CSV table of C-alpha atoms in Angstrom, one decimal:
chain,number,residue,atom,x,y,z
A,1,MET,CA,-21.3,-17.7,-25.2
A,2,SER,CA,-19.4,-14.4,-24.6
A,3,ILE,CA,-18.1,-12.3,-27.4
A,4,HIS,CA,-14.8,-10.5,-27.0
A,5,ARG,CA,-14.7,-7.5,-29.4
A,6,THR,CA,-11.5,-5.7,-30.2
A,7,TYR,CA,-11.2,-2.0,-30.9
A,8,ARG,CA,-8.2,-0.7,-32.8
A,9,GLY,CA,-6.4,-3.9,-32.0
A,10,VAL,CA,-7.2,-3.7,-28.2
A,11,SER,CA,-9.4,-6.4,-26.6
A,12,ALA,CA,-12.4,-5.5,-24.4
A,13,ASP,CA,-10.7,-6.9,-21.3
A,14,VAL,CA,-7.6,-4.7,-21.9
A,15,ARG,CA,-9.7,-1.6,-22.4
A,16,ARG,CA,-11.6,-2.4,-19.2
A,17,GLU,CA,-8.3,-2.6,-17.3
A,18,GLN,CA,-7.1,0.6,-18.9
A,19,ARG,CA,-10.3,2.4,-17.8
A,20,ARG,CA,-9.9,1.0,-14.2
A,21,ALA,CA,-6.3,2.2,-14.1
A,22,ALA,CA,-7.4,5.6,-15.4
A,23,LEU,CA,-9.9,5.9,-12.6
A,24,LEU,CA,-7.4,4.9,-9.9
A,25,GLU,CA,-4.9,7.4,-11.3
A,26,ALA,CA,-7.6,10.1,-11.2
A,27,ALA,CA,-8.5,9.2,-7.7
A,28,LEU,CA,-4.8,9.5,-6.7
A,29,ASP,CA,-4.6,12.9,-8.4
A,30,LEU,CA,-7.7,14.2,-6.5
A,31,MET,CA,-6.9,12.7,-3.2
A,32,GLY,CA,-3.3,13.8,-3.4
A,33,SER,CA,-4.4,17.4,-4.0
A,34,ASP,CA,-6.2,20.0,-1.9
A,35,VAL,CA,-9.6,19.0,-3.3
A,36,ALA,CA,-11.9,18.9,-0.3
A,37,ASP,CA,-14.7,16.7,-1.7
A,38,ILE,CA,-13.9,13.6,-3.7
A,39,SER,CA,-16.9,12.4,-5.7
A,40,VAL,CA,-17.7,9.8,-8.4
A,41,ARG,CA,-18.5,12.7,-10.8
A,42,GLY,CA,-15.2,14.4,-10.0
A,43,VAL,CA,-13.1,11.2,-10.5
A,44,CYS,CA,-14.8,10.5,-13.8
A,45,ALA,CA,-14.3,14.0,-15.0
A,46,SER,CA,-10.6,13.8,-14.1
A,47,ALA,CA,-10.3,10.4,-15.9
A,48,ARG,CA,-12.3,11.6,-18.9
A,49,LEU,CA,-14.8,8.8,-18.5
A,50,THR,CA,-18.5,8.6,-18.1
A,51,GLN,CA,-20.0,7.4,-14.8
A,52,ARG,CA,-21.1,4.2,-16.6
A,53,TYR,CA,-17.4,3.2,-16.8
A,54,PHE,CA,-16.9,4.0,-13.1
A,55,TYR,CA,-19.6,1.4,-12.1
A,56,GLU,CA,-18.1,-1.1,-14.5
A,57,SER,CA,-15.1,-1.4,-12.1
A,58,PHE,CA,-16.3,-0.2,-8.7
A,59,THR,CA,-19.5,-0.4,-6.7
A,60,ASN,CA,-19.0,2.9,-5.0
A,61,LEU,CA,-16.4,5.5,-4.1
A,62,ASP,CA,-15.3,3.6,-1.0
A,63,GLU,CA,-14.5,0.6,-3.1
A,64,LEU,CA,-12.4,2.7,-5.4
A,65,GLN,CA,-10.5,4.3,-2.5
A,66,LEU,CA,-9.8,0.9,-0.9
A,67,ALA,CA,-8.5,-0.4,-4.3
A,68,LEU,CA,-6.2,2.6,-4.4
A,69,LEU,CA,-5.0,1.8,-0.9
A,70,ASP,CA,-4.3,-1.8,-1.9
A,71,LYS,CA,-2.4,-0.6,-4.9
A,72,ILE,CA,-0.2,1.7,-2.8
A,73,ALA,CA,0.3,-1.0,-0.2
A,74,GLU,CA,1.5,-3.4,-2.9
A,75,GLU,CA,3.9,-0.9,-4.2
A,76,ILE,CA,5.3,-0.3,-0.7
A,77,ALA,CA,5.9,-4.1,-0.3
A,78,LEU,CA,7.7,-4.3,-3.6
A,79,GLU,CA,9.9,-1.3,-2.8
A,80,GLY,CA,10.8,-2.7,0.6
A,81,ALA,CA,11.8,-6.0,-1.0
A,82,ALA,CA,13.7,-4.3,-3.8
A,83,ALA,CA,15.7,-2.3,-1.3
A,84,LEU,CA,16.8,-5.5,0.4
A,85,ALA,CA,17.6,-7.1,-2.9
A,86,ASP,CA,19.8,-4.2,-4.0
A,87,ARG,CA,22.3,-4.6,-1.1
A,88,VAL,CA,23.5,-7.0,1.5
A,89,PRO,CA,22.5,-5.7,5.0
A,90,ALA,CA,25.3,-5.6,7.6
A,91,ASP,CA,23.1,-7.0,10.3
A,92,LEU,CA,19.5,-7.4,11.4
A,93,ASN,CA,19.0,-3.8,12.3
A,94,ASP,CA,20.4,-2.7,8.9
A,95,ALA,CA,18.1,-5.2,7.1
A,96,CYS,CA,15.0,-3.8,8.9
A,97,ARG,CA,16.0,-0.2,8.4
A,98,THR,CA,16.8,-0.8,4.7
A,99,ALA,CA,13.4,-2.5,4.1
A,100,PHE,CA,11.6,0.3,5.8
A,101,GLU,CA,13.5,3.0,3.9
A,102,GLY,CA,12.6,1.3,0.6
A,103,ALA,CA,8.9,1.1,1.7
A,104,PHE,CA,8.8,4.7,2.8
A,105,SER,CA,10.4,5.9,-0.4
A,106,VAL,CA,7.0,5.4,-2.1
A,107,PHE,CA,5.7,8.4,-0.2
A,108,GLU,CA,8.9,10.4,-0.7
A,109,LYS,CA,8.8,9.9,-4.5
A,110,ASP,CA,5.1,10.6,-4.8
A,111,PRO,CA,3.6,12.6,-1.9
A,112,ARG,CA,0.2,12.1,-3.4
A,113,LYS,CA,0.3,8.6,-2.2
A,114,ALA,CA,0.9,9.7,1.4
A,115,ARG,CA,-2.0,12.1,1.3
A,116,ALA,CA,-4.3,9.5,-0.4
A,117,ALA,CA,-3.4,6.9,2.2
A,118,LEU,CA,-4.2,9.3,5.0
A,119,LEU,CA,-7.5,10.3,3.5
A,120,VAL,CA,-8.6,6.6,3.1
A,121,ALA,CA,-7.6,6.0,6.7
A,122,SER,CA,-9.6,8.9,7.9
A,123,GLY,CA,-13.0,7.5,7.1
A,124,THR,CA,-13.4,4.9,4.3
A,125,SER,CA,-15.9,2.1,4.9
A,126,GLY,CA,-14.1,-1.2,5.0
A,127,LEU,CA,-10.8,0.2,6.2
A,128,THR,CA,-10.5,-2.2,9.1
A,129,GLU,CA,-10.6,-5.3,6.9
A,130,ALA,CA,-8.2,-3.6,4.4
A,131,ARG,CA,-5.7,-2.7,7.1
A,132,ARG,CA,-5.9,-6.3,8.6
A,133,ARG,CA,-5.2,-7.7,5.1
A,134,ILE,CA,-2.2,-5.3,4.6
A,135,VAL,CA,-0.7,-6.1,8.0
A,136,LEU,CA,-1.0,-9.8,7.4
A,137,ALA,CA,0.6,-9.5,4.0
A,138,TYR,CA,3.5,-7.4,5.3
A,139,ALA,CA,4.1,-9.8,8.3
A,140,GLU,CA,4.1,-12.7,5.8
A,141,GLN,CA,6.7,-11.0,3.7
A,142,MET,CA,8.9,-10.4,6.8
A,143,ALA,CA,8.5,-14.1,7.8
A,144,GLY,CA,9.5,-15.2,4.4
A,145,PHE,CA,12.7,-13.0,4.4
A,146,PHE,CA,13.8,-13.6,8.0
A,147,GLY,CA,12.7,-17.2,8.1
A,148,THR,CA,15.8,-18.1,6.0
A,149,GLN,CA,18.0,-16.8,8.8
A,150,TYR,CA,16.0,-17.7,11.9
A,151,GLY,CA,14.1,-20.7,10.7
A,152,ALA,CA,11.1,-22.2,12.4
A,153,ALA,CA,11.0,-19.7,15.3
A,154,VAL,CA,9.7,-17.0,13.0
A,155,ASP,CA,7.0,-19.2,11.5
A,156,ALA,CA,5.8,-20.4,14.9
A,157,PRO,CA,2.7,-18.8,16.4
A,158,ARG,CA,4.7,-16.7,18.8
A,159,GLY,CA,6.9,-15.5,15.9
A,160,ARG,CA,3.8,-14.6,13.8
A,161,VAL,CA,2.3,-12.6,16.7
A,162,ALA,CA,5.5,-10.7,17.2
A,163,LEU,CA,5.7,-9.9,13.5
A,164,LEU,CA,2.1,-8.8,13.4
A,165,TYR,CA,2.7,-6.6,16.5
A,166,ALA,CA,5.8,-5.1,14.9
A,167,VAL,CA,4.2,-4.4,11.5
A,168,GLY,CA,1.1,-2.9,13.0
A,169,GLY,CA,3.2,-0.6,15.1
A,170,ALA,CA,5.3,0.4,12.2
A,171,LEU,CA,2.1,1.3,10.2
A,172,GLU,CA,0.8,3.4,13.1
A,173,ALA,CA,4.1,5.2,13.5
A,174,THR,CA,4.3,6.0,9.8
A,175,HIS,CA,0.7,7.3,9.9
A,176,ALA,CA,1.5,9.5,12.9
A,177,VAL,CA,4.5,11.0,11.2
A,178,LEU,CA,2.8,11.6,7.8
A,179,ASN,CA,-0.2,13.1,9.6
A,180,GLY,CA,2.0,15.5,11.6
A,181,ASP,CA,1.1,14.0,15.0
A,182,VAL,CA,4.8,13.3,15.6
A,183,GLU,CA,7.6,15.4,14.2
A,184,MET,CA,10.3,13.2,12.9
A,185,SER,CA,12.4,13.2,9.7
A,186,PRO,CA,12.2,10.2,7.3
A,187,GLY,CA,15.8,9.2,8.3
A,188,GLU,CA,14.9,9.3,12.0
A,189,LEU,CA,11.7,7.3,11.4
A,190,SER,CA,13.5,4.7,9.4
A,191,GLU,CA,16.1,4.3,12.2
A,192,MET,CA,13.5,4.0,14.9
A,193,VAL,CA,11.2,1.7,13.0
A,194,GLY,CA,14.1,-0.5,11.8
A,195,SER,CA,15.3,-0.9,15.3
A,196,LEU,CA,11.9,-1.8,16.7
A,197,LEU,CA,11.3,-4.3,13.8
A,198,ALA,CA,14.7,-5.9,14.4
A,199,SER,CA,14.0,-6.1,18.2
A,200,SER,CA,10.8,-8.1,17.5
A,201,VAL,CA,12.6,-10.5,15.2
A,202,ARG,CA,15.5,-10.9,17.6
A,203,GLN,CA,13.1,-11.6,20.5
A,204,VAL,CA,11.4,-14.4,18.5
A,205,ALA,CA,14.8,-15.9,17.6
A,206,THR,CA,16.0,-16.0,21.2
A,207,ASP,CA,12.8,-17.3,22.9
């Protein structure tokens, strides 16, 4: 039988979630800064928590960084969907561009998240599985939105492959621009990626 104690009116579960959130925010602060070495001790110091509470939520530093990446990825998906909900796109290209602009705004509003995502991508154990999960989730979101317009073609195997290809390419293009490998403004990137995403959806619909 488990005992759930409260402290100042806050349950143990809520306090645990608050500590986890504090650790994620601390990791974001450090990874989004010029700090060269991110450590468990450094994250705990920034969060004003002991290492005991770090291991309450995360097995190691890689697990924390992947959790932060998942959190950023979820925010990107929500912002992309919100951008589409806020306006009626003129056409398919406009819809894809609008969704990407909303997604990319996460990095524009908080540059720490762009730097953190790049750091995780540069060498965190488990990144391959995390990236696969994110690409699948984004492709599923696209299928849900465009399926209402293009129907079964988007949900068919060929449609799914096309969306996975498009989403994976969009992520790589975004990474290249954020990392400085390609010089392109956010507006140019949104226009280009929006056009490529729309082309993939259109190809599926006309097959």
